[in-house]
Short mmCIF file of C-alpha atoms in Angstrom, two decimals:
data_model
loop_
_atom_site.label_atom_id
_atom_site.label_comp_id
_atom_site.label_asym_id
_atom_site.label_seq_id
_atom_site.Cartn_x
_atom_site.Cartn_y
_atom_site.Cartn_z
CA UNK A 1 -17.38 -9.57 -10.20
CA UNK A 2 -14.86 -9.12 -13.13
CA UNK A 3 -16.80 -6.57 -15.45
CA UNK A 4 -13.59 -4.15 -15.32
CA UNK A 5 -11.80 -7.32 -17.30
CA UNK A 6 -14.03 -7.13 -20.76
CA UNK A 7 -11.92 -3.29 -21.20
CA UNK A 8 -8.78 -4.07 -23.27
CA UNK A 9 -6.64 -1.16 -21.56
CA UNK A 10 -7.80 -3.09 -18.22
CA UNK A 11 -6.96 -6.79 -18.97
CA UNK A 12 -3.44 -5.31 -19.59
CA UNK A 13 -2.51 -3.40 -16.76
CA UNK A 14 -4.11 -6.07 -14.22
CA UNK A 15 -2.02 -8.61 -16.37
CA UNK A 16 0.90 -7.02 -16.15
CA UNK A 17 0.44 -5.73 -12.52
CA UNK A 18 0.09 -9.85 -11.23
CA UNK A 19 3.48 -10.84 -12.69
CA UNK A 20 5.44 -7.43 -11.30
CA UNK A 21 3.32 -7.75 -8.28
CA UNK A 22 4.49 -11.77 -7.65
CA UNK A 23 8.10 -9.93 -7.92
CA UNK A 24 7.58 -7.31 -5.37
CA UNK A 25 6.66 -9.45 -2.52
CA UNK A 26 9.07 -12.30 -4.21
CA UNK A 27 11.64 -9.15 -3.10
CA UNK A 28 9.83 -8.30 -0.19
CA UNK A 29 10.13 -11.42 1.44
CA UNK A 30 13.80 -11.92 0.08
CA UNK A 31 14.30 -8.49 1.62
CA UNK A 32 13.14 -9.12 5.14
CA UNK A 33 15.11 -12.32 5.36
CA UNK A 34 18.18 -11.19 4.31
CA UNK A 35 18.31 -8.06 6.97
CA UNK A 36 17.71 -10.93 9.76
CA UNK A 37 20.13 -12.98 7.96
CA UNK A 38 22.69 -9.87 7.75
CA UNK A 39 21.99 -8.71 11.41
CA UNK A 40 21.67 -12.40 13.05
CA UNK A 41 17.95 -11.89 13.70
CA UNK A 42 17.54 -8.35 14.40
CA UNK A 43 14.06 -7.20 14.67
CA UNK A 44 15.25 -3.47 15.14
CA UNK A 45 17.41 -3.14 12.14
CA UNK A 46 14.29 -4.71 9.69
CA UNK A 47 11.77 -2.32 11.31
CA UNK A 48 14.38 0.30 10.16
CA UNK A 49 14.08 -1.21 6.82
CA UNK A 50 10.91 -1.23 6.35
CA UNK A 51 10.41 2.69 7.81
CA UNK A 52 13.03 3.74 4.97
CA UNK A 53 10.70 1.96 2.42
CA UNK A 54 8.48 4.29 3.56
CA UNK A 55 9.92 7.34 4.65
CA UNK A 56 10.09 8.60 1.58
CA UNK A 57 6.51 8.71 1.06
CA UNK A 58 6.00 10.63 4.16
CA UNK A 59 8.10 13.56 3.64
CA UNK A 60 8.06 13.72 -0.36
CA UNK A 61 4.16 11.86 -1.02
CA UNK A 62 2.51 14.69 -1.78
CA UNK A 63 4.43 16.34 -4.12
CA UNK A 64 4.09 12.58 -6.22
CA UNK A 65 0.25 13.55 -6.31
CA UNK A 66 1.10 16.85 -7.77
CA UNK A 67 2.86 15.79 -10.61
CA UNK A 68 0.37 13.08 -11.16
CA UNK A 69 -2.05 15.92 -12.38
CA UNK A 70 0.66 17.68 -14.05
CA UNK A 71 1.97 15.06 -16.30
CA UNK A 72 0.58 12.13 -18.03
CA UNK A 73 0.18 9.64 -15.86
CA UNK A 74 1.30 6.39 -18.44
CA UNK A 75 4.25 8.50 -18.93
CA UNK A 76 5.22 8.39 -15.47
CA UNK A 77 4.48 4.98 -14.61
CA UNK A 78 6.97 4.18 -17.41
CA UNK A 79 9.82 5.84 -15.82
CA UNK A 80 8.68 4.79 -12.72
CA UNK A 81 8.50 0.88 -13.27
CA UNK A 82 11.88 0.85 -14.97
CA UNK A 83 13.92 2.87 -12.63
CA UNK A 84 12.41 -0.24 -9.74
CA UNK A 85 13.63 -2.53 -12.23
CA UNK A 86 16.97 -1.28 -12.35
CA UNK A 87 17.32 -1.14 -8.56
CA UNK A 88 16.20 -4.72 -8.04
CA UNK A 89 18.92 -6.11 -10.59
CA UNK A 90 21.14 -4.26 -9.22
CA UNK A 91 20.40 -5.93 -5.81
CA UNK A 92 20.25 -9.21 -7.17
CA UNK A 93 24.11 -8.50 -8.39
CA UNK A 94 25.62 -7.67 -4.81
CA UNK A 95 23.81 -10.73 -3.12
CA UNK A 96 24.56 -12.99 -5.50
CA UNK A 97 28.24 -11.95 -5.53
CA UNK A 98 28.46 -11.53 -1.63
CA UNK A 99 29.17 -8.30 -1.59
CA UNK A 100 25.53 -7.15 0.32
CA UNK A 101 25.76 -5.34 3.69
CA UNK A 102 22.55 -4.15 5.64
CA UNK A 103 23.45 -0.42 4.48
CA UNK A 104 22.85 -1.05 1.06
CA UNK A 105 19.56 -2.42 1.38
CA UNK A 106 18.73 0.57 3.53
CA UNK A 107 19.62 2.43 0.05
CA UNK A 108 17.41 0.60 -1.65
CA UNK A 109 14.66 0.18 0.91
CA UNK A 110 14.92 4.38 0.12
CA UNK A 111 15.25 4.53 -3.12
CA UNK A 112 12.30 2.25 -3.66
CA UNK A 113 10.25 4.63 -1.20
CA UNK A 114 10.97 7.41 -3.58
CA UNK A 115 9.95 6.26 -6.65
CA UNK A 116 6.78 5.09 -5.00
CA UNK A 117 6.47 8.67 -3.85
CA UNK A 118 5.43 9.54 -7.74
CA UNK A 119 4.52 5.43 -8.80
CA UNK A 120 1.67 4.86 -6.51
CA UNK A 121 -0.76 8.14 -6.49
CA UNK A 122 -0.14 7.85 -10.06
CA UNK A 123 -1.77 4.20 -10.65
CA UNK A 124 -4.06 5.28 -8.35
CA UNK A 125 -4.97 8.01 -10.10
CA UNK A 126 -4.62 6.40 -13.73
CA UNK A 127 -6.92 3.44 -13.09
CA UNK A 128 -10.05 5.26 -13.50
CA UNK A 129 -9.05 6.79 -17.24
CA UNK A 130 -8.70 2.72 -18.03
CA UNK A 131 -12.26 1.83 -16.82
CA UNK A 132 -14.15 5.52 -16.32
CA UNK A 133 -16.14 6.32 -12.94
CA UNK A 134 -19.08 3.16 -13.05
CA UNK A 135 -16.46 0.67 -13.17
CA UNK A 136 -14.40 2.35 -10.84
CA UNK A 137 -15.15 0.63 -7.68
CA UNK A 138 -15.06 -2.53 -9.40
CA UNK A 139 -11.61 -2.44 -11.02
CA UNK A 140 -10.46 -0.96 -7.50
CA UNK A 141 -11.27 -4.16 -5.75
CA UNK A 142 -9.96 -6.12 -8.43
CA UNK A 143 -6.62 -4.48 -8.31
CA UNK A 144 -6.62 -5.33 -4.68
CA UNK A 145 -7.48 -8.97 -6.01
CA UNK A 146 -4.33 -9.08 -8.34
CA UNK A 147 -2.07 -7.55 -5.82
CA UNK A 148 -2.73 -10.05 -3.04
CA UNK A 149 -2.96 -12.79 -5.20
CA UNK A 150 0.67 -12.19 -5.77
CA UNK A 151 1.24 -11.83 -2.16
CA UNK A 152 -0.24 -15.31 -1.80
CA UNK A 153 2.01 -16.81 -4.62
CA UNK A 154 5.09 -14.46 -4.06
CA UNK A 155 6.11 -14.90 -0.68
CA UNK A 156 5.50 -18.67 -0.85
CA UNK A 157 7.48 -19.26 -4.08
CA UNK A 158 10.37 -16.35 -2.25
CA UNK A 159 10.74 -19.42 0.80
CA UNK A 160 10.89 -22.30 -1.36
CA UNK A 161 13.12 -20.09 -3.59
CA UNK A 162 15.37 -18.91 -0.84
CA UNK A 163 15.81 -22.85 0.38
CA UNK A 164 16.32 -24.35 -2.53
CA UNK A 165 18.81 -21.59 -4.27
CA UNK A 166 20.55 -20.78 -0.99
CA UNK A 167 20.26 -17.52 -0.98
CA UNK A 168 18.03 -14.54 -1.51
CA UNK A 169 20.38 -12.93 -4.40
CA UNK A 170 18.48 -14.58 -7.52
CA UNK A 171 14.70 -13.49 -5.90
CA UNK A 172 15.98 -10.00 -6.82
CA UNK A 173 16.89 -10.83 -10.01
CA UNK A 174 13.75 -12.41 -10.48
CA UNK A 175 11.90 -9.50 -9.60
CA UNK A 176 13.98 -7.01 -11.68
CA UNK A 177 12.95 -9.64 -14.84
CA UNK A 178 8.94 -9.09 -13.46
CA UNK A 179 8.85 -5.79 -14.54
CA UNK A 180 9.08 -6.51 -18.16
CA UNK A 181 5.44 -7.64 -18.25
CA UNK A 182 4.10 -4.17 -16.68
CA UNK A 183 6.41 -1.93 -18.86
CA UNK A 184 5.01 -4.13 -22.01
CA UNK A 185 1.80 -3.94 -20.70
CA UNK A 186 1.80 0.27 -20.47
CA UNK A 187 3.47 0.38 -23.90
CA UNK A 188 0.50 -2.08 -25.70
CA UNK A 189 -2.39 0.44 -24.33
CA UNK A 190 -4.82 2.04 -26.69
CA UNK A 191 -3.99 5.46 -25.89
CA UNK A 192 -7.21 6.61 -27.74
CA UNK A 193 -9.21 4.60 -25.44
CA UNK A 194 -8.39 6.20 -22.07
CA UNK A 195 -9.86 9.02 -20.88
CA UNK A 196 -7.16 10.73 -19.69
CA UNK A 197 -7.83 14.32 -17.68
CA UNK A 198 -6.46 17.33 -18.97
CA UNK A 199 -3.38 18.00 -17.13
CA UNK A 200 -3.36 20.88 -14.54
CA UNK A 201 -0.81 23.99 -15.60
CA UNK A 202 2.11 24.23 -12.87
CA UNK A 203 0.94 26.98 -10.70
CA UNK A 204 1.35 28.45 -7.05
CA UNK A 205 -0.38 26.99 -4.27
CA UNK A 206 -1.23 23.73 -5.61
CA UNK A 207 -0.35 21.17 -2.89
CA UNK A 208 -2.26 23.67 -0.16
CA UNK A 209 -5.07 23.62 -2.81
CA UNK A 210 -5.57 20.04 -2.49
CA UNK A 211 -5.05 19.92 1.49
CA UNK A 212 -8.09 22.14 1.69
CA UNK A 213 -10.19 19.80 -0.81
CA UNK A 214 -9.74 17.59 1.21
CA UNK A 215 -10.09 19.11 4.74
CA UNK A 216 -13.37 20.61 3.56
CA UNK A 217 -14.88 17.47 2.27
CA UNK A 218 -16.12 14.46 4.98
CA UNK A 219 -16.73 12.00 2.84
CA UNK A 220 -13.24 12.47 1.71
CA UNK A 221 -11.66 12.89 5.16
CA UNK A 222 -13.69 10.56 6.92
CA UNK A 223 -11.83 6.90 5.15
CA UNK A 224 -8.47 9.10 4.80
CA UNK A 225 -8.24 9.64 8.45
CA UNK A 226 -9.32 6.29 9.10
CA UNK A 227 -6.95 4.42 6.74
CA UNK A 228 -4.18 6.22 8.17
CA UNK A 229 -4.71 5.13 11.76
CA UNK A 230 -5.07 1.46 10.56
CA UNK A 231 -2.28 1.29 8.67
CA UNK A 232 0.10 3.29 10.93
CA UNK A 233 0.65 -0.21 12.59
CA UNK A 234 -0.42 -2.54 9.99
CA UNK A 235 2.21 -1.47 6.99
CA UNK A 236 4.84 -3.67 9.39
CA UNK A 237 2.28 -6.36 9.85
CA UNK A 238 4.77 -8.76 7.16
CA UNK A 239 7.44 -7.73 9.59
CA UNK A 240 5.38 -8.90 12.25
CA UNK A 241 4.61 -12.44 10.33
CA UNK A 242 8.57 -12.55 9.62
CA UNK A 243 9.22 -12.00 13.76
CA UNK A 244 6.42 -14.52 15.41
CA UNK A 245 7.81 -17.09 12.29
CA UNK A 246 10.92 -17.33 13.39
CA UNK A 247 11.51 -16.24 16.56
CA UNK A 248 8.50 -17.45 18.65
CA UNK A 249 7.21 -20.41 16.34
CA UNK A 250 11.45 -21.25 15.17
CA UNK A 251 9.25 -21.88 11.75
CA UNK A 252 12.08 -21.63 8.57
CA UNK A 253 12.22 -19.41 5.47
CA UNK A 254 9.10 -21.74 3.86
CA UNK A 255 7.35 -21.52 6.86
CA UNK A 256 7.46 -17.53 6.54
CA UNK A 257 6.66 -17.86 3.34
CA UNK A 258 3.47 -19.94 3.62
CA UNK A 259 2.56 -17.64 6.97
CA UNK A 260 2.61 -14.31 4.94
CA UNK A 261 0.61 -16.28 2.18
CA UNK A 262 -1.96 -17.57 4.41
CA UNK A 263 -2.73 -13.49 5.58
CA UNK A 264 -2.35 -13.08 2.00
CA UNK A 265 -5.26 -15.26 1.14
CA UNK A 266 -8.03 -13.47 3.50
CA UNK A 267 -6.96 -10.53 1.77
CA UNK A 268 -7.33 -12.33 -2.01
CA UNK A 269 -11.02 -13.36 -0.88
CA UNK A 270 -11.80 -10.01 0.75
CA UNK A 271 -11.01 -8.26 -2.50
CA UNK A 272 -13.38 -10.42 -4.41
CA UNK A 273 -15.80 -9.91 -1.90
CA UNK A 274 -15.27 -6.32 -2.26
CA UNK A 275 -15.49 -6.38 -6.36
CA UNK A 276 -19.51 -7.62 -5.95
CA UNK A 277 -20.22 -4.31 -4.33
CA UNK A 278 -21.38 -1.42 -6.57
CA UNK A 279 -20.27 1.36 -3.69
CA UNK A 280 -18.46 0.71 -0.27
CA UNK A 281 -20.36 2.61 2.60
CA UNK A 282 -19.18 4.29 5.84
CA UNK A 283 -20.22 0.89 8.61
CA UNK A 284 -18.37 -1.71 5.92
CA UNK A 285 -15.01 1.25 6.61
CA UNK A 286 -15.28 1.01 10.05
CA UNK A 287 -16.28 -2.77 10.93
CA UNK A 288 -13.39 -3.56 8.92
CA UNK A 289 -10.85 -1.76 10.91
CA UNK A 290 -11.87 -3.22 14.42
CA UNK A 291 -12.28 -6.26 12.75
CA UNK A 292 -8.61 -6.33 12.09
CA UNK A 293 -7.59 -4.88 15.03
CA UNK A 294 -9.12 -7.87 16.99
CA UNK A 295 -7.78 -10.35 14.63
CA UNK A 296 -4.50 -8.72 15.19
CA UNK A 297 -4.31 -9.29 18.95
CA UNK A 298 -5.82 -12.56 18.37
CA UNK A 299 -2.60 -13.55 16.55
CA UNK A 300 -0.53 -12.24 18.63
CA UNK A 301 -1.83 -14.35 21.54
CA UNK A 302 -1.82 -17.12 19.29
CA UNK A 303 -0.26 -20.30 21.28
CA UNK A 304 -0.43 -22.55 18.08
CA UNK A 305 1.41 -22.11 14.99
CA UNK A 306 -1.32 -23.26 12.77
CA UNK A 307 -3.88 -21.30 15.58
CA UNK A 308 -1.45 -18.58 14.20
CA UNK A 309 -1.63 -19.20 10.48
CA UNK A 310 -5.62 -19.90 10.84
CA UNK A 311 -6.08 -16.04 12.54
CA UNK A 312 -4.27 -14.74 9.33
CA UNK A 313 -7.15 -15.36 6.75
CA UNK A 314 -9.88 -13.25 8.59
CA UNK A 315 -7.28 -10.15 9.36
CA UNK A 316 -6.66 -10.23 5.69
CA UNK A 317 -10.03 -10.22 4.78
CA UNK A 318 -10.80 -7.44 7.26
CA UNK A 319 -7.60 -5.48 5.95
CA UNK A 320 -8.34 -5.75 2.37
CA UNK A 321 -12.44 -4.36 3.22
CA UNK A 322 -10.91 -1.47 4.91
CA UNK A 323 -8.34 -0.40 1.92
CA UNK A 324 -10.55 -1.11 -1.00
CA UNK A 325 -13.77 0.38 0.68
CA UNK A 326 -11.51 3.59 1.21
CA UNK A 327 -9.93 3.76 -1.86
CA UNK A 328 -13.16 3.65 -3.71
CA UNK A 329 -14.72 5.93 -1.73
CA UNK A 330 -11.85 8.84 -1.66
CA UNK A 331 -12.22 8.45 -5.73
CA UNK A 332 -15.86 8.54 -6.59
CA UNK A 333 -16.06 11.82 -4.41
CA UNK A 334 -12.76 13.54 -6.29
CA UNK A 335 -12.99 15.26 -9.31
CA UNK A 336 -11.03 15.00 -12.29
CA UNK A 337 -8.41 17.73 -11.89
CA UNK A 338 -7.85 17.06 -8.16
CA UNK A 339 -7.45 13.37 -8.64
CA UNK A 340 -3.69 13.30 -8.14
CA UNK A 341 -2.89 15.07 -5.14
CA UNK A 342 -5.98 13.58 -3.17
CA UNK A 343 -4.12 10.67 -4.13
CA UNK A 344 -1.05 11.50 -3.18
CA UNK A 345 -2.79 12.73 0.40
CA UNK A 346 -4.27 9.13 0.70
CA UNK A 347 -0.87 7.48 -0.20
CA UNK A 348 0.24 9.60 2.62
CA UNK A 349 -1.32 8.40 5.15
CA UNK A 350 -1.94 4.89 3.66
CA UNK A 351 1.82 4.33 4.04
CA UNK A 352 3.56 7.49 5.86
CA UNK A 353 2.83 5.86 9.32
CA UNK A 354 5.37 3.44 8.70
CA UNK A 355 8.23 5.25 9.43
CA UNK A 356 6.88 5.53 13.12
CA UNK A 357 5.08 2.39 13.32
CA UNK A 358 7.60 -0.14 12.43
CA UNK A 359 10.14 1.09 14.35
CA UNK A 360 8.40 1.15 17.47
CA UNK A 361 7.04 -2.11 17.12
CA UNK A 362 10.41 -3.69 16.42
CA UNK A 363 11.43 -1.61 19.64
CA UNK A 364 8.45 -3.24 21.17
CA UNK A 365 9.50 -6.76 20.10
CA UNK A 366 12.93 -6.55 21.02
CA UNK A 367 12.08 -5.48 24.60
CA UNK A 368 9.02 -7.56 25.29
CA UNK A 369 9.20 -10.68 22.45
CA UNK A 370 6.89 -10.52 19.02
CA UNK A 371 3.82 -11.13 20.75
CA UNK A 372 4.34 -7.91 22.46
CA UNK A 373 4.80 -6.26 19.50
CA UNK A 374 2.14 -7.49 17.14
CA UNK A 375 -0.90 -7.22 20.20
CA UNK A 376 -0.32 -3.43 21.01
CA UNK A 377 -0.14 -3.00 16.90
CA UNK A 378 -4.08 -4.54 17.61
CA UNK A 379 -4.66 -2.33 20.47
CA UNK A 380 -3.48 1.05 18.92
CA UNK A 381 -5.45 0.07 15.78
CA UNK A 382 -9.12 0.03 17.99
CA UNK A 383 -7.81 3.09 19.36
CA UNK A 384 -7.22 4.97 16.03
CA UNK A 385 -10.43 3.86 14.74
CA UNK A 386 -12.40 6.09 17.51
CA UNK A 387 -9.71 8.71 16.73
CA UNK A 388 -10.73 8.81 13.15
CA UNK A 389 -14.23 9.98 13.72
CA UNK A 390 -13.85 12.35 16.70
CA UNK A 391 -11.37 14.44 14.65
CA UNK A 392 -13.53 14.07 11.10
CA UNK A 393 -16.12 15.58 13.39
CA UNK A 394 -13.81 18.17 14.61
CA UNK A 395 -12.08 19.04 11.57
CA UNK A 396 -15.41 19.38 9.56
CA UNK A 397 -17.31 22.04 12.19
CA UNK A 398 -13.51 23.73 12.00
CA UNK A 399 -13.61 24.05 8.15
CA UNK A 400 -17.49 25.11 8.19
CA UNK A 401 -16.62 27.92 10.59
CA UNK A 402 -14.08 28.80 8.29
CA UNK A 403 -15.90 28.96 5.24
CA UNK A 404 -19.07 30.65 6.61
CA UNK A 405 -16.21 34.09 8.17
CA UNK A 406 -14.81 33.89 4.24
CA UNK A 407 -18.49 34.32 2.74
CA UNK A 408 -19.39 36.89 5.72
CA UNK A 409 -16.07 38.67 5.26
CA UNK A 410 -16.82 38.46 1.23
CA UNK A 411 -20.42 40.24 2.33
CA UNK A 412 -19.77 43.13 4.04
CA UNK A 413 -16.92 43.92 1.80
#
């Protein structure tokens, strides 16, 4: 279960990515509460915030890929981390000193997004030249591990936090202090032990070039599709936990806490799970996502709060199948040079839905109440799963047609 861990390059990067992790949802927590806090309870204006997280990554995501095969990826993820650090202190300084308003933490909610836009196909990308292709799978579900272990300490210790500071201010400053231990741990590597890819010369046509890669492959487009239909309502499922915590349950800021640690720890035990297997297969991707579309509506429909928090374990477990299982699928089937921008594609649609998911959902919830809200996120999320194979099935005849007129055109020239 934690063979990636005896690699020295490894044991680094997951160290450093639990404390910066803790911060992140530490902030993302801190975040959500002070929008409602800002806006009196406002479930529109935090599904805004949350879809300028992640607009970014929609319109500018692929080009991140890109330069993920054209520069070193280390490099990158150096810049990257410390720019996010900068933006959190800086955060941490207007709520602390009362200056905050809900439009600048739409500006950071953005300028987070595009950072991420080069930061996450990047670590994607660099965690196989840390642990090579047979540990791939492993260290994928571990990473999964580390981040939701922080998502089961981070929000928790954000609501106790919050309380007992009185005030969100000094969780961003907290954060901004995280990301120390990630920049240390990039800068301690043994850059003669990764097996870094040659980087690709800046040419013409690149992003199109990695489009068709992935158009033409199934076994690429198959999770890809499918991850992006899951998670086009499921990126807003913290905004969701925030909503049915307060407003239906009238649970406080610890409350919220311990509810977004409680989906948190389905997902920490389905990424262990997940780290036993030695390759994720197509029926674990797609009894996962109805799995946690079920769990979803079950949730919603919840009449109990701790009915409610109880649901939240097995819709983690079933989320965290669904992204690891894809993940590690998507990268065992990429090659080397391509790496990057099929990364970038999956980061796409991993996160790109956001920007139309969360807003309608808030939109939902406003008009017909949380529950509302988080069941037709459950509903939609059965429906993309069908969607996902009819058009892998259509998409795949499509780009065989296409190839076989190229080779017939090629012969009788």
């Amino acid at each position: 279960m934690f063979r990636s861990l005896r690699i020295h390059n490894y044991r680094l990067f997951a160290a450093g990515g639990v404390v910066s992790n803790v911060g992140t949802w530490m902030q993302r927590t801190a975040q959500d509460w002070l929008v409602l806090d800002l806006t009196n309870g406002n479930a529109t204006a935090l599904g805004v915030t949350v879809a300028l997280q992640f607009l970014p990554l929609m319109l500018f995501g692929l080009w991140g890929g890109v330069l993920a095969d054209r520069y070193p990826k280390r490099r990158l993820l150096l810049v990257a981390q410390s720019l996010m650090g900068l933006l959190a202190l800086t955060m941490g300084v207007l709520t602390v000193t009362g200056s905050a308003q809900v439009w600048q933490v739409y500006v950071m909610a953005f300028s987070v997004g595009l950072l991420a836009c080069v930061e996450v196909p990047t670590r994607q990308a660099f965690v196989v030249e840390i642990v090579g292709r047979e540990d791939l799978p492993n260290a994928i579900a571990l990473n999964s591990s580390s981040f939701n272990l922080a998502r089961v300490v981070g929000p928790a210790v954000a609501g106790v936090l919050i309380h007992a500071l009185g005030g969100t201010g000094p969780i961003f400053m907290i954060n901004a202090l995280s990301f120390v231990a990630v920049i240390s741990g990039l800068l301690l590597m043994r850059t003669r032990e990764l097996t870094a890819s040659e980087p690709v010369p800046r040419g013409k046509g690149q992003l199109r070039e990695g489009v068709r890669y992935v158009m033409g492959r199934p076994e690429l487009l198959m999770p890809i599709l499918l991850l992006g239909f899951v998670s086009l309502f499921t990126q807003s499922f913290s905004m969701s936990i925030a909503l049915m915590s307060r407003e239906v349950f009238r649970a406080g800021a610890s409350s919220f806490g311990i509810a977004s640690s409680m989906f948190a720890v389905g997902a920490l035990a389905g990424g262990l799970m997940a780290a036993r297997r030695v390759r994720p297969s197509r029926r674990l991707l797609i009894a996962g996502a109805v799995s946690f579309g079920l769990f979803q509506i079950a949730s919603g429909l919840a009449p109990w709060y701790p009915l409610y928090l109880v649901l939240l374990v097995p819709a983690g477990i079933a989320l965290i199948s669904v992204n690891t299982a894809a993940n590690a699928s998507v990268q065992m089937a990429t090659s080397p040079e391509m790496r990057g921008r099929v990364m970038g594609i999956y980061v796409l649609v991993f996160t790109g839905g956001a920007p139309l998911g969360a807003p309608l959902l808030g939109w939902i919830s406003e008009l017909g109440g949380p529950r509302a809200g988080v069941t037709v996120g459950g509903t939609l999320t059965l429906v993309g799963v069908g969607a996902a194979m009819l058009l892998t099935k259509v998409i795949s005849r499509r780009s065989r047609a296409a190839v076989r007129g190229v080779d017939a055109t090629t012969a009788g020239a």
